[in-house]
Short mmCIF file of C-alpha atoms in Angstrom, two decimals:
data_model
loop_
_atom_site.label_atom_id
_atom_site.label_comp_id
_atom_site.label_asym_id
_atom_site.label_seq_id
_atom_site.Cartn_x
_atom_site.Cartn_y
_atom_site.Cartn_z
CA UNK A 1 -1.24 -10.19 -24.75
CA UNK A 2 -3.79 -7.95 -24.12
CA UNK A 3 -3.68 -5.71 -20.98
CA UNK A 4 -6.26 -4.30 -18.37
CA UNK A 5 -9.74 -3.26 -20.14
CA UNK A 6 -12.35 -1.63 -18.39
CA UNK A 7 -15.62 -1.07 -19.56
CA UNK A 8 -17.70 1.28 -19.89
CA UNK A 9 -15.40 4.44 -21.01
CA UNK A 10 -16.93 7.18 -20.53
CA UNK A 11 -20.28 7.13 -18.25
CA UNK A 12 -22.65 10.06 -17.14
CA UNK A 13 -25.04 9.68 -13.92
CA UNK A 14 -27.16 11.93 -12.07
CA UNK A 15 -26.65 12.79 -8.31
CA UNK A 16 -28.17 9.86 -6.46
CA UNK A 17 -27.87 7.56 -8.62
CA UNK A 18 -25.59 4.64 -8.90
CA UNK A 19 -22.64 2.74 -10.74
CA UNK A 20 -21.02 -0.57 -11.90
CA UNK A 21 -17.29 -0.57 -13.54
CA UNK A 22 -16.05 -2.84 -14.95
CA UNK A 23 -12.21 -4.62 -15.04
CA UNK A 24 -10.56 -7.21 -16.41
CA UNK A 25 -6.84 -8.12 -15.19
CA UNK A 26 -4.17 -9.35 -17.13
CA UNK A 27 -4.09 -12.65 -18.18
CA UNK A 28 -2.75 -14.53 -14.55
CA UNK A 29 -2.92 -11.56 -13.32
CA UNK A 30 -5.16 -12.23 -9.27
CA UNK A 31 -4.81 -8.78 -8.06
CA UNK A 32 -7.00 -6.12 -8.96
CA UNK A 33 -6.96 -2.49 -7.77
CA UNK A 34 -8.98 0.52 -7.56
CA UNK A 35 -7.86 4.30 -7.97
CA UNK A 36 -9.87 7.43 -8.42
CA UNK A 37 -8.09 10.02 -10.34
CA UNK A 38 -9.48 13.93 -9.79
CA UNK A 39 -8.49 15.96 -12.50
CA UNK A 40 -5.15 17.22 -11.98
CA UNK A 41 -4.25 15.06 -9.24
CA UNK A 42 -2.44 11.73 -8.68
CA UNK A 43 -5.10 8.61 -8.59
CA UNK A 44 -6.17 8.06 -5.03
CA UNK A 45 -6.88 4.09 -3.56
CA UNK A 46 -9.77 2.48 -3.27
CA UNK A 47 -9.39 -1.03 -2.97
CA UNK A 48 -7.73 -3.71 -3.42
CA UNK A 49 -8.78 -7.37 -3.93
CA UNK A 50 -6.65 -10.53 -4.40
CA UNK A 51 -8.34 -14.33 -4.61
CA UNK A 52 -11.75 -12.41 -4.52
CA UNK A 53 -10.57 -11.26 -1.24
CA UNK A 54 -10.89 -8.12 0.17
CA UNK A 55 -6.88 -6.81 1.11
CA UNK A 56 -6.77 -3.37 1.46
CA UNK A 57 -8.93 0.02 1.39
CA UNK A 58 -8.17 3.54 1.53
CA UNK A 59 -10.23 6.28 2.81
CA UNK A 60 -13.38 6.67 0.83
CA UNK A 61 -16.90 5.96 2.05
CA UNK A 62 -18.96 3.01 2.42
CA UNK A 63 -20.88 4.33 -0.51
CA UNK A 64 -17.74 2.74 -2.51
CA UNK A 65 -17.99 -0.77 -2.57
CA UNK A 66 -16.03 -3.77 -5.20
CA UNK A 67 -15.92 -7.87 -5.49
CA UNK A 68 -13.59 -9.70 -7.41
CA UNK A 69 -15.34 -13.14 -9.42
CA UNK A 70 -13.42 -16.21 -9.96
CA UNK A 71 -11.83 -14.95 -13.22
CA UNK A 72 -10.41 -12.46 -11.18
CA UNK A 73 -12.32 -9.38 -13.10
CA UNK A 74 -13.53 -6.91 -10.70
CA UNK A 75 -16.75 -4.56 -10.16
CA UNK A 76 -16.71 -1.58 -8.42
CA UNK A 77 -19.98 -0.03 -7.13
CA UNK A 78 -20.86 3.50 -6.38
CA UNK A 79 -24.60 4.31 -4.31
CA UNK A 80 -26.12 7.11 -4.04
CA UNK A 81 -23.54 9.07 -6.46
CA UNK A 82 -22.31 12.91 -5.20
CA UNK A 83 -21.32 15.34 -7.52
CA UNK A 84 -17.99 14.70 -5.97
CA UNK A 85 -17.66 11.06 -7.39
CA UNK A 86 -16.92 12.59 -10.78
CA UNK A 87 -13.78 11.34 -11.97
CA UNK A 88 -11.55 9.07 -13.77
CA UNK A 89 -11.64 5.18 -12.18
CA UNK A 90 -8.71 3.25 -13.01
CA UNK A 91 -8.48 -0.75 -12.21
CA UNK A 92 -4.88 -1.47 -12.08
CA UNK A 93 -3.99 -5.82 -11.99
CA UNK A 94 -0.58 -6.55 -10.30
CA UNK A 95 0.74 -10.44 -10.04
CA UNK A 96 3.18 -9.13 -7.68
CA UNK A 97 4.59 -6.29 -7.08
CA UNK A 98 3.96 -4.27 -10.16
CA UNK A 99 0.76 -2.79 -10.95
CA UNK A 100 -0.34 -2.07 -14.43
CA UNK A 101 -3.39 -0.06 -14.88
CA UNK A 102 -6.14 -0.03 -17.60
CA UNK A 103 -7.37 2.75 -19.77
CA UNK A 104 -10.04 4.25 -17.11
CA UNK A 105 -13.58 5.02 -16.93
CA UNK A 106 -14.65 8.31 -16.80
CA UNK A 107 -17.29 8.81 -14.98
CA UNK A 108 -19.43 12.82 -14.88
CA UNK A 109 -21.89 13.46 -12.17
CA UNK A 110 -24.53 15.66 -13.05
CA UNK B 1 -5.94 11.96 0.82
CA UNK B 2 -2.42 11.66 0.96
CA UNK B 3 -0.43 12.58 -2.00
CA UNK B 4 3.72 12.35 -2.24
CA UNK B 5 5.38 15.76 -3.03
CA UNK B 6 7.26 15.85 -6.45
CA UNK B 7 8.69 18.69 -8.18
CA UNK B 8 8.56 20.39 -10.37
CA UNK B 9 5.36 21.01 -11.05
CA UNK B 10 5.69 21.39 -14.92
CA UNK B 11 8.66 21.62 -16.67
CA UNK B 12 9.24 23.46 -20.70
CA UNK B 13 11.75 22.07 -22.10
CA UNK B 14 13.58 21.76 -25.53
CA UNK B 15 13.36 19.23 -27.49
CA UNK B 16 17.05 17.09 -26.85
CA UNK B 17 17.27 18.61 -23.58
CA UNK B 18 17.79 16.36 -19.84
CA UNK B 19 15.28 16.07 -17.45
CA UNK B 20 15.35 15.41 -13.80
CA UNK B 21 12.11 15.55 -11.52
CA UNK B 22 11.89 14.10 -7.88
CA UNK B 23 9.87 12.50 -5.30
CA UNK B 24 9.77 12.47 -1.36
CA UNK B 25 7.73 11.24 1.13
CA UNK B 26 7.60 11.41 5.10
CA UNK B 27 6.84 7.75 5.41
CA UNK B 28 9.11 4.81 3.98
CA UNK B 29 8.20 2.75 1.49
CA UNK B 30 8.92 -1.05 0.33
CA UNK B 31 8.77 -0.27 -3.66
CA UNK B 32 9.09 2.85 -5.55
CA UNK B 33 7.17 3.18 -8.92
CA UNK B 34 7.38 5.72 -11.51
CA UNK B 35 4.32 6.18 -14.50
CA UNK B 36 3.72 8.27 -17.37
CA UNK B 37 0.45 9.10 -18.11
CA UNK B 38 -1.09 10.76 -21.39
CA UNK B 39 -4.31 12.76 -21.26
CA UNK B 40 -7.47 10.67 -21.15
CA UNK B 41 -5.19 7.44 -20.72
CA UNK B 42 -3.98 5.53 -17.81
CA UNK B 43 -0.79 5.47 -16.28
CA UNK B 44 2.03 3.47 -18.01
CA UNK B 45 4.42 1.67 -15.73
CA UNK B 46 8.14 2.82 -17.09
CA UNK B 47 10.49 1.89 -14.01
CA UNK B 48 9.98 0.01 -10.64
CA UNK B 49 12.82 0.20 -7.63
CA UNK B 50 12.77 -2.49 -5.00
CA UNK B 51 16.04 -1.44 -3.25
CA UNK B 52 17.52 1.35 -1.18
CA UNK B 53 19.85 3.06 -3.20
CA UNK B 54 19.14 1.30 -6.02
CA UNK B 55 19.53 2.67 -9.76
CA UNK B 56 17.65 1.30 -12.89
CA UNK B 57 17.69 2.28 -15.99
CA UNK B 58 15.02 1.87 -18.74
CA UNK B 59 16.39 3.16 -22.39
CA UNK B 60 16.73 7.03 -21.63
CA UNK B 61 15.03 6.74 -18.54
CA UNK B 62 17.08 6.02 -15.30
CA UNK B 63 15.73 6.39 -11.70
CA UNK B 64 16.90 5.90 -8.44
CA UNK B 65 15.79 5.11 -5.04
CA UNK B 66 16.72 6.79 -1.97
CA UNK B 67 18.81 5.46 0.96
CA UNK B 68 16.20 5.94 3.18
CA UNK B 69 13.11 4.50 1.22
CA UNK B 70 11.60 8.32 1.52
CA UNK B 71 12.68 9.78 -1.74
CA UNK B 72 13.40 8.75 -5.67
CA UNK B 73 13.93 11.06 -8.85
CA UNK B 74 13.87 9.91 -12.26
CA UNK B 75 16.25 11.41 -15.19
CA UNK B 76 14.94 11.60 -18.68
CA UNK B 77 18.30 12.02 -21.42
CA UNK B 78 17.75 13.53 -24.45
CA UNK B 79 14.09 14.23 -24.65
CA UNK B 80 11.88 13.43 -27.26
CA UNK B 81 8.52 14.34 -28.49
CA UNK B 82 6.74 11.95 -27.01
CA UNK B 83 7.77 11.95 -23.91
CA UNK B 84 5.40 14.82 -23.27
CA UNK B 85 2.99 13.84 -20.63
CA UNK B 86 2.64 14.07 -17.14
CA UNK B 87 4.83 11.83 -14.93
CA UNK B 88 3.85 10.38 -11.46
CA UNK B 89 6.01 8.51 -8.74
CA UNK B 90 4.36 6.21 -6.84
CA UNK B 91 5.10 4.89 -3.51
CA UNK B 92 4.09 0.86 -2.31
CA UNK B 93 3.60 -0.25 1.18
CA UNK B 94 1.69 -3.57 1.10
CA UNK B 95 -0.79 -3.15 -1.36
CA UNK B 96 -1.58 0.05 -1.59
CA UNK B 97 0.09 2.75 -4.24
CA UNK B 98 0.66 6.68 -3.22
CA UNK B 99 1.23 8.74 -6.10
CA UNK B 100 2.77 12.17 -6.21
CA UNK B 101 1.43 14.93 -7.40
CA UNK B 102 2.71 14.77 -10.94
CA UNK B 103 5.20 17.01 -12.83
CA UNK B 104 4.01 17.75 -16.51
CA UNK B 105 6.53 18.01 -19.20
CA UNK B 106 5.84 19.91 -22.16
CA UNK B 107 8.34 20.38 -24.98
CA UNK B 108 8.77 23.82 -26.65
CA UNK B 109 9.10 23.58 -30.20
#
């Protein structure tokens, strides 16, 4: 079975600019997750969406926004991009409890 | 934002050798989570606790989690060259996942 893919995987924007990431959950999977991963620290949450709903956020700005589709793959969006935003985006899918996570997209801010 | 503490930081270690790193937290959680990730890869789900005091093993791996839902460590037996890589607990309340800071393990030849 194949896991969670995210597309692209690597990604390089200029400061004010913005960006679409892709993820695909398991298959049955109807949770998908967001984390941002700084290099050399643990991934941080973003969101979380279940039956295209928002359920969760952590504490990021509103220039971080997702939606889930009814195949339960996920965007997330990032406006008006901050040299900051650099980092590693992992989707992770969960049916329950357990959350697996995809390969990442890297993402550089120039 | 808010990450768990876990120690150690890094760990050498010789091939063959235990390993035993931990994880607390000042707030309780419902489900404790432990991932190994490998450099430009994402984290790899190896054990998940859903109990107080519970202990699970997974092959070599066995991990615990505390009595009072603020702590867990995770013992690795007889390491092996791949289990280089940098492990992270995780913490779950509702939906949302804290992860430690990571310990790194690197194995001296």
């Amino acid at each position: 079975d194949a896991g969670v893919t995210q597309s692209p995987t690597h990604l390089i924007k200029t400061r004010g600019q913005h960006v679409t990431l892709r993820c695909s959950p398991i298959s049955g999977h109807k949770s998908v997750s967001w984390y941002q991963q700084v290099l050399g620290q643990g991934p941080q949450f973003i969101f979380q969406y279940y039956e295209k709903e928002e359920r969760g956020r952590g504490n990021f700005p509103d220039r971080f926004s997702a939606r889930q589709f009814p195949n339960y793959s996920s965007e997330l969006n990032v406006n008006a991009l901050l040299l900051g935003d650099s980092a590693l985006y992992l989707c992770a899918s969960s049916s329950q409890y357990e959350q697996y996570f995809g390969p990442g997209t890297r993402l550089t801010v120039t | 934002g808010q990450q768990l503490n876990q120690s150690p930081q890094s760990m050498f270690i010789q091939e063959g050798e235990d390993v035993s790193m931990n994880c607390t937290s000042s707030s309780i959680f419902n489900t404790w989570l432990w991932y190994k990730q490998d450099p430009g890869e994402g984290p790899v789900l190896l054990i998940a606790l859903y109990k107080a005091g519970e202990l699970t093993s997974n092959g070599r791996l066995t991990a615990q989690f505390g009595i009072t839902r603020k702590d867990s460590f995770l013992n690795i037996s007889a390491s092996i060259p791949s289990d280089v890589g940098i492990y992270f607990c995780a913490g779950q309340l509702a939906e949302k996942l804290t992860f430690g800071t990571g310990t790194r393990l690197t194995i001296i030849p």
